[in-house]
C-alpha cells in the first residue's frame, strides 16, 4: 500500500505544475528545518574539538599527559600535570556500578510491562516512568543530598557496621564517613537511567514476534522459561542498545552526580569513598578558571572526551541496530 | 508487528493449565518466583515515585503558598521565588517558540519527504548525536558561542537557543512519530482528489496528527522546564533583581542598548536564572535558616509542573483524538 | 551634619550586628568585642535622616543615582554582598538595574575582560589568572576584605585554636588524628574546597604557605559553603574552611566549631585590623576606567560609600576597606 501512494504523485495525474510548485518551497523549508540538526552537530563538534585541543596546541601539554593519574593544574603549586585519568576512571566506575544496579531492575521492569503486567498495571506504571524521566536532575541531586547521603552515613557507618557481621565488615573497612561517595553517585544515577533502559528494552521485547511466544508456550514451557530462553536471547541486541543509551546518559549527567559524589580528584579507591567524574570536575572548576588558561583548557579537553564518549555510543547503538535488523 | 498490539501481554498469554502440567515442579516454582520478582519491580517503581511525591508534598507543606510563588526572594526570611518562576516560564516560552516550528517542520520532512539516502541518514545520525551529547557539553557550547563569541553575556536568549538545539532532536522525532501515525489512506485519498503533496500535508496530515504533536510539545516542554546544566553557563546564576513588569519607558525596537533590553522582565537579552538553576545555586551557596525549605518548595513546584505537563499531555491527547475522530 | 537620633539608630544596628557576630566567637572562648571602626564610620558619615531607620533608607540618601543597566558577575564569595548592595541601589534609584550573577571568580574575570559584563567580581587578582595583556585592561576596585574560618565537627572537643604549623600538618596529611593537635582520639577528615576556588587558593597561600595538600582516602571536595557546612556538621572529625558570612549564618553557627588561627579570633574586627590573617581583598574589576557619569562608575562609588562600607559590609560579615 505504501508503494502505491508514493508512486502516485510522481505520475502525470496532476495539472502542469506552476513555478511555485516546481521550486517546491515547502519541501525546501522542511528540509532546511530537518537538516539544521546536521549544522548544529557540526558546529558543536567543531567548537568543542577546537577548544578541547587548545591544551595541546596553545599550552604545549603533551597529549600523553592527560592519561597521567595526577591532576595538578595549579601552577603556583609547582610543576603542573593535567592528568585527567582520575576523572575518566571516576566516570567509568560510577557509571559502571550504576549500570550494574539499574540494568537488572530496568530489564525486569521491561519484562514485567511486556510479559506479565495486566493492562491496568501497565496503564499505571508507564505514566509513572514518564514522570521519572521528567524529574529534573537537580531534584534528584537534592534528594541525594538530603536523604541518600545522610542515610548512607548514618546507617552504614554507625549501625550496620556493628550489627551485621559480613556486610558490616564490607562497609566498615573504608567506612562511609560522610555518605558523599561513589556509591551515592551510582545509586542516584541508577534511578535516573532506569526509565531509559526500561523503555528501550520494553520496545525490544515487544518486537519479538508473538508467534514465538505462543509456540514456546505450546511446547509446555513456563512463562519464565520462555522469557529466559527465548525472549532475552532474541531481544539481546535491543537490551544492549538500552544499556548503551543508559550508559551515555549516566556518563553525561552532571549536577545530580556532582552534588553527591564528594568530588575527590584522585583515583577511585573504594565504593564508599568520594570520587570525581569528568562532568563534576567541569562543573566545579569551569567558573573559577579564566578563558584561555591551561587549567580551563584542560576542562575543555574533558568535555571533548565526553563528546567522544557520546558519539561513540551513537555509533555503537547503530551497529547494534544493524545487527538486529540483519538477523 | 501487528501481533504486538492488543492485550496479548497480559495473563491470557499462557497456555491452558492442562498443558502446563507437563513441566516440572522446579520450573513451576522458578516461574512463580520470577512472576513475583517482576511484579516487584513494578511495585518498586510505583512506591518510589509515590514516596518522592509524598516527600515533597510534606516538605512543601507550609512553604508553598501564593506569596511564596509570587514574591521576590529574601535574604533573611522565607521570601519567594516569583522572578525565578517567571524566568522558567519565559525561558520555556522562548525555547518552544523556536523549537516547535523547527521541530514540526523537521518532523514533516522526516515523515513525508525523506527517502533512503545519505542525507537522511546524516540527519538521523545528527539527531541521535545531539540527543546523546551531555547537557553540560551543550551548555559549554552555548557558553563559547553565545556568551563569549557573540559577546551577549548571560542572556535568556542564549539559554533558550542552547535549550532549543538540545531539544530539537526530541521535538523532531516526536513530530515525525505523530505524523507517521496518520494512516496512509488519508494521504492517498487526498492526493487522488488532486491535492498537491503540500496541500495534503497541510490540510489532511497535520490536522490528524495534532493530538500526537501536542503530546510531543508537552513532553519536550517538561524536559526544558527542568533543565539546569545547559543554563548554568548560558543564562546566568544569580538572584534576579526585582522585576518591574510595567517597565516600557525605555523600550526601543531599534536600539537594543537601552536599559529596557537589559532589565525588563519581558526582554530576552537579560540574564535569567530559572527555578532549576536556582535550586543548584541555593544548595551550594544559599544563606540562612530557610534555605532547605526554599529548595524543597522549588523542587515541589518543579515536580508538580512535571506532573501537570505529563498528565496534561495525556489528557489533551485523549480529548483531541476523541474530538477529531468524532468529527 | 548628623542628627543624634540617627546616630543612635545606626549604633544600635551596628551593636546588634556585632553582638550576633561575637556570640559566634563565644564558642572559641572569646568575650564580646567592641564594634569595629566600621560601625562608627557608619554613624559618623550617614546623611541626615529624621528618624531612626533601617539601613536601606539610609543608603538611599547617600546615593548618586544614575539610570541604566549593568551586570556584575563572578565570585560566589562576594555575591551575597554585591547582591545586597545592588538591591539597595536599585531600591534607591528607580531606573537603575544592577544584575548580579555568580559563576565564580574565573567567569567574572573572563567576562569583564571580554566585555560581556561591566563588573567582574573576584576573590583573586586579575594578574594571577588572566594573561598579562588582558589583565592590564582591567581596573581593580578593592571594595572589601573577606575572611574565612577553619571549622570542625562539634565532636572535636578541646581544639579551639590551631597554629599555622598545625594547620599545615593537618592539611598536608602529616597529622591524621585529632589527638596530635590536642584533641580527642579521632581520625581527621579533610573537606577541601575545589583547587580552583578563591577560598582554597587564599588558604593555601596564607596558612599552608603553598605546601602540597593531602589527597585521596577520606578527603572530600565540596564546591559550596552550604554543602561544606552540612558535611562538617555530620561527619565525625571533619574539618574545613568556610567564609565568615556562612559561618555566622544562624543555621550554621550552632552546629560547627569555629577555630582560632594562631590564637587570633576569627572576627570581622580582627580581620579589619589585620591581626587575623586568613583574609583577602574582594575585587570588583571594570574594563578600563568606567566612563564618567556611567552606572558602573556610580555603583562602584556606591560600594565605597558609607552606606555600604559602614553598614552593609559589617552586617554581612565582611570588613570595610575605608576608615
PDB file of C-alpha atoms in Angstrom, chain C residues 109-203:
ATOM      1  CA  UNK C 109      37.398  37.920  35.118  1.00  0.00           C
ATOM      2  CA  UNK C 110      36.864  36.271  31.745  1.00  0.00           C
ATOM      3  CA  UNK C 111      33.640  38.084  31.077  1.00  0.00           C
ATOM      4  CA  UNK C 112      34.717  41.523  32.189  1.00  0.00           C
ATOM      5  CA  UNK C 113      37.854  41.201  30.069  1.00  0.00           C
ATOM      6  CA  UNK C 114      35.737  40.063  27.104  1.00  0.00           C
ATOM      7  CA  UNK C 115      33.229  42.860  27.628  1.00  0.00           C
ATOM      8  CA  UNK C 116      30.334  40.524  28.401  1.00  0.00           C
ATOM      9  CA  UNK C 117      29.689  42.180  31.762  1.00  0.00           C
ATOM     10  CA  UNK C 118      30.518  45.602  33.163  1.00  0.00           C
ATOM     11  CA  UNK C 119      31.901  44.443  36.501  1.00  0.00           C
ATOM     12  CA  UNK C 120      33.802  41.244  37.265  1.00  0.00           C
ATOM     13  CA  UNK C 121      33.816  40.157  40.912  1.00  0.00           C
ATOM     14  CA  UNK C 122      36.829  38.166  42.001  1.00  0.00           C
ATOM     15  CA  UNK C 123      38.464  36.742  45.112  1.00  0.00           C
ATOM     16  CA  UNK C 124      41.815  36.703  43.368  1.00  0.00           C
ATOM     17  CA  UNK C 125      43.740  39.330  41.432  1.00  0.00           C
ATOM     18  CA  UNK C 126      43.368  39.501  37.682  1.00  0.00           C
ATOM     19  CA  UNK C 127      47.142  39.313  37.316  1.00  0.00           C
ATOM     20  CA  UNK C 128      47.204  35.920  38.981  1.00  0.00           C
ATOM     21  CA  UNK C 129      44.825  34.375  36.447  1.00  0.00           C
ATOM     22  CA  UNK C 130      44.496  36.336  33.225  1.00  0.00           C
ATOM     23  CA  UNK C 131      47.158  36.678  30.573  1.00  0.00           C
ATOM     24  CA  UNK C 132      49.101  39.930  31.007  1.00  0.00           C
ATOM     25  CA  UNK C 133      47.508  41.921  28.136  1.00  0.00           C
ATOM     26  CA  UNK C 134      44.009  41.058  29.379  1.00  0.00           C
ATOM     27  CA  UNK C 135      44.848  41.807  32.982  1.00  0.00           C
ATOM     28  CA  UNK C 136      46.323  45.173  32.001  1.00  0.00           C
ATOM     29  CA  UNK C 137      42.991  46.257  30.518  1.00  0.00           C
ATOM     30  CA  UNK C 138      41.182  45.792  33.804  1.00  0.00           C
ATOM     31  CA  UNK C 139      40.934  48.311  36.595  1.00  0.00           C
ATOM     32  CA  UNK C 140      40.826  46.911  40.096  1.00  0.00           C
ATOM     33  CA  UNK C 141      38.437  48.248  42.725  1.00  0.00           C
ATOM     34  CA  UNK C 142      39.054  46.701  46.107  1.00  0.00           C
ATOM     35  CA  UNK C 143      35.725  47.041  47.858  1.00  0.00           C
ATOM     36  CA  UNK C 144      36.027  44.848  50.911  1.00  0.00           C
ATOM     37  CA  UNK C 145      38.014  42.256  52.783  1.00  0.00           C
ATOM     38  CA  UNK C 146      36.585  38.847  53.270  1.00  0.00           C
ATOM     39  CA  UNK C 147      37.618  36.323  55.840  1.00  0.00           C
ATOM     40  CA  UNK C 148      37.478  32.565  56.182  1.00  0.00           C
ATOM     41  CA  UNK C 149      37.392  30.410  59.265  1.00  0.00           C
ATOM     42  CA  UNK C 150      38.542  26.873  59.893  1.00  0.00           C
ATOM     43  CA  UNK C 151      35.632  24.868  61.258  1.00  0.00           C
ATOM     44  CA  UNK C 152      35.391  21.389  62.712  1.00  0.00           C
ATOM     45  CA  UNK C 153      32.722  18.957  63.719  1.00  0.00           C
ATOM     46  CA  UNK C 154      31.345  19.501  67.210  1.00  0.00           C
ATOM     47  CA  UNK C 155      32.902  16.268  68.477  1.00  0.00           C
ATOM     48  CA  UNK C 156      36.419  17.640  68.006  1.00  0.00           C
ATOM     49  CA  UNK C 157      36.356  18.893  71.571  1.00  0.00           C
ATOM     50  CA  UNK C 158      39.263  20.634  73.194  1.00  0.00           C
ATOM     51  CA  UNK C 159      40.601  22.068  69.956  1.00  0.00           C
ATOM     52  CA  UNK C 160      39.881  25.789  69.894  1.00  0.00           C
ATOM     53  CA  UNK C 161      42.994  27.016  68.180  1.00  0.00           C
ATOM     54  CA  UNK C 162      45.351  25.770  65.524  1.00  0.00           C
ATOM     55  CA  UNK C 163      48.655  27.399  64.700  1.00  0.00           C
ATOM     56  CA  UNK C 164      49.809  27.853  61.129  1.00  0.00           C
ATOM     57  CA  UNK C 165      52.209  24.962  61.632  1.00  0.00           C
ATOM     58  CA  UNK C 166      49.453  22.707  62.994  1.00  0.00           C
ATOM     59  CA  UNK C 167      47.174  23.613  60.085  1.00  0.00           C
ATOM     60  CA  UNK C 168      49.957  22.692  57.692  1.00  0.00           C
ATOM     61  CA  UNK C 169      50.465  19.341  59.424  1.00  0.00           C
ATOM     62  CA  UNK C 170      46.734  18.633  59.359  1.00  0.00           C
ATOM     63  CA  UNK C 171      46.085  19.632  55.747  1.00  0.00           C
ATOM     64  CA  UNK C 172      49.188  18.020  54.271  1.00  0.00           C
ATOM     65  CA  UNK C 173      48.285  14.734  55.912  1.00  0.00           C
ATOM     66  CA  UNK C 174      51.202  14.705  58.376  1.00  0.00           C
ATOM     67  CA  UNK C 175      48.762  14.636  61.267  1.00  0.00           C
ATOM     68  CA  UNK C 176      45.919  12.215  60.771  1.00  0.00           C
ATOM     69  CA  UNK C 177      44.380  12.160  64.239  1.00  0.00           C
ATOM     70  CA  UNK C 178      42.994  14.979  66.307  1.00  0.00           C
ATOM     71  CA  UNK C 179      44.978  13.820  69.364  1.00  0.00           C
ATOM     72  CA  UNK C 180      48.115  15.026  67.585  1.00  0.00           C
ATOM     73  CA  UNK C 181      46.895  18.605  67.928  1.00  0.00           C
ATOM     74  CA  UNK C 182      45.407  18.364  71.395  1.00  0.00           C
ATOM     75  CA  UNK C 183      42.029  16.935  70.516  1.00  0.00           C
ATOM     76  CA  UNK C 184      40.272  13.630  71.097  1.00  0.00           C
ATOM     77  CA  UNK C 185      41.390  10.324  69.609  1.00  0.00           C
ATOM     78  CA  UNK C 186      39.549  10.730  66.341  1.00  0.00           C
ATOM     79  CA  UNK C 187      40.719  10.486  62.727  1.00  0.00           C
ATOM     80  CA  UNK C 188      40.881  13.783  60.852  1.00  0.00           C
ATOM     81  CA  UNK C 189      38.587  14.017  57.808  1.00  0.00           C
ATOM     82  CA  UNK C 190      39.631  16.776  55.430  1.00  0.00           C
ATOM     83  CA  UNK C 191      36.938  18.553  53.446  1.00  0.00           C
ATOM     84  CA  UNK C 192      38.588  20.604  50.742  1.00  0.00           C
ATOM     85  CA  UNK C 193      37.292  23.366  48.562  1.00  0.00           C
ATOM     86  CA  UNK C 194      37.906  22.945  44.807  1.00  0.00           C
ATOM     87  CA  UNK C 195      41.533  23.729  43.999  1.00  0.00           C
ATOM     88  CA  UNK C 196      40.424  26.456  41.608  1.00  0.00           C
ATOM     89  CA  UNK C 197      38.384  28.303  44.227  1.00  0.00           C
ATOM     90  CA  UNK C 198      39.439  31.552  45.861  1.00  0.00           C
ATOM     91  CA  UNK C 199      38.920  30.012  49.280  1.00  0.00           C
ATOM     92  CA  UNK C 200      41.387  27.226  48.591  1.00  0.00           C
ATOM     93  CA  UNK C 201      43.910  29.494  46.881  1.00  0.00           C
ATOM     94  CA  UNK C 202      43.874  32.005  49.733  1.00  0.00           C
ATOM     95  CA  UNK C 203      44.035  29.373  52.462  1.00  0.00           C
TER      96      UNK C 203
END
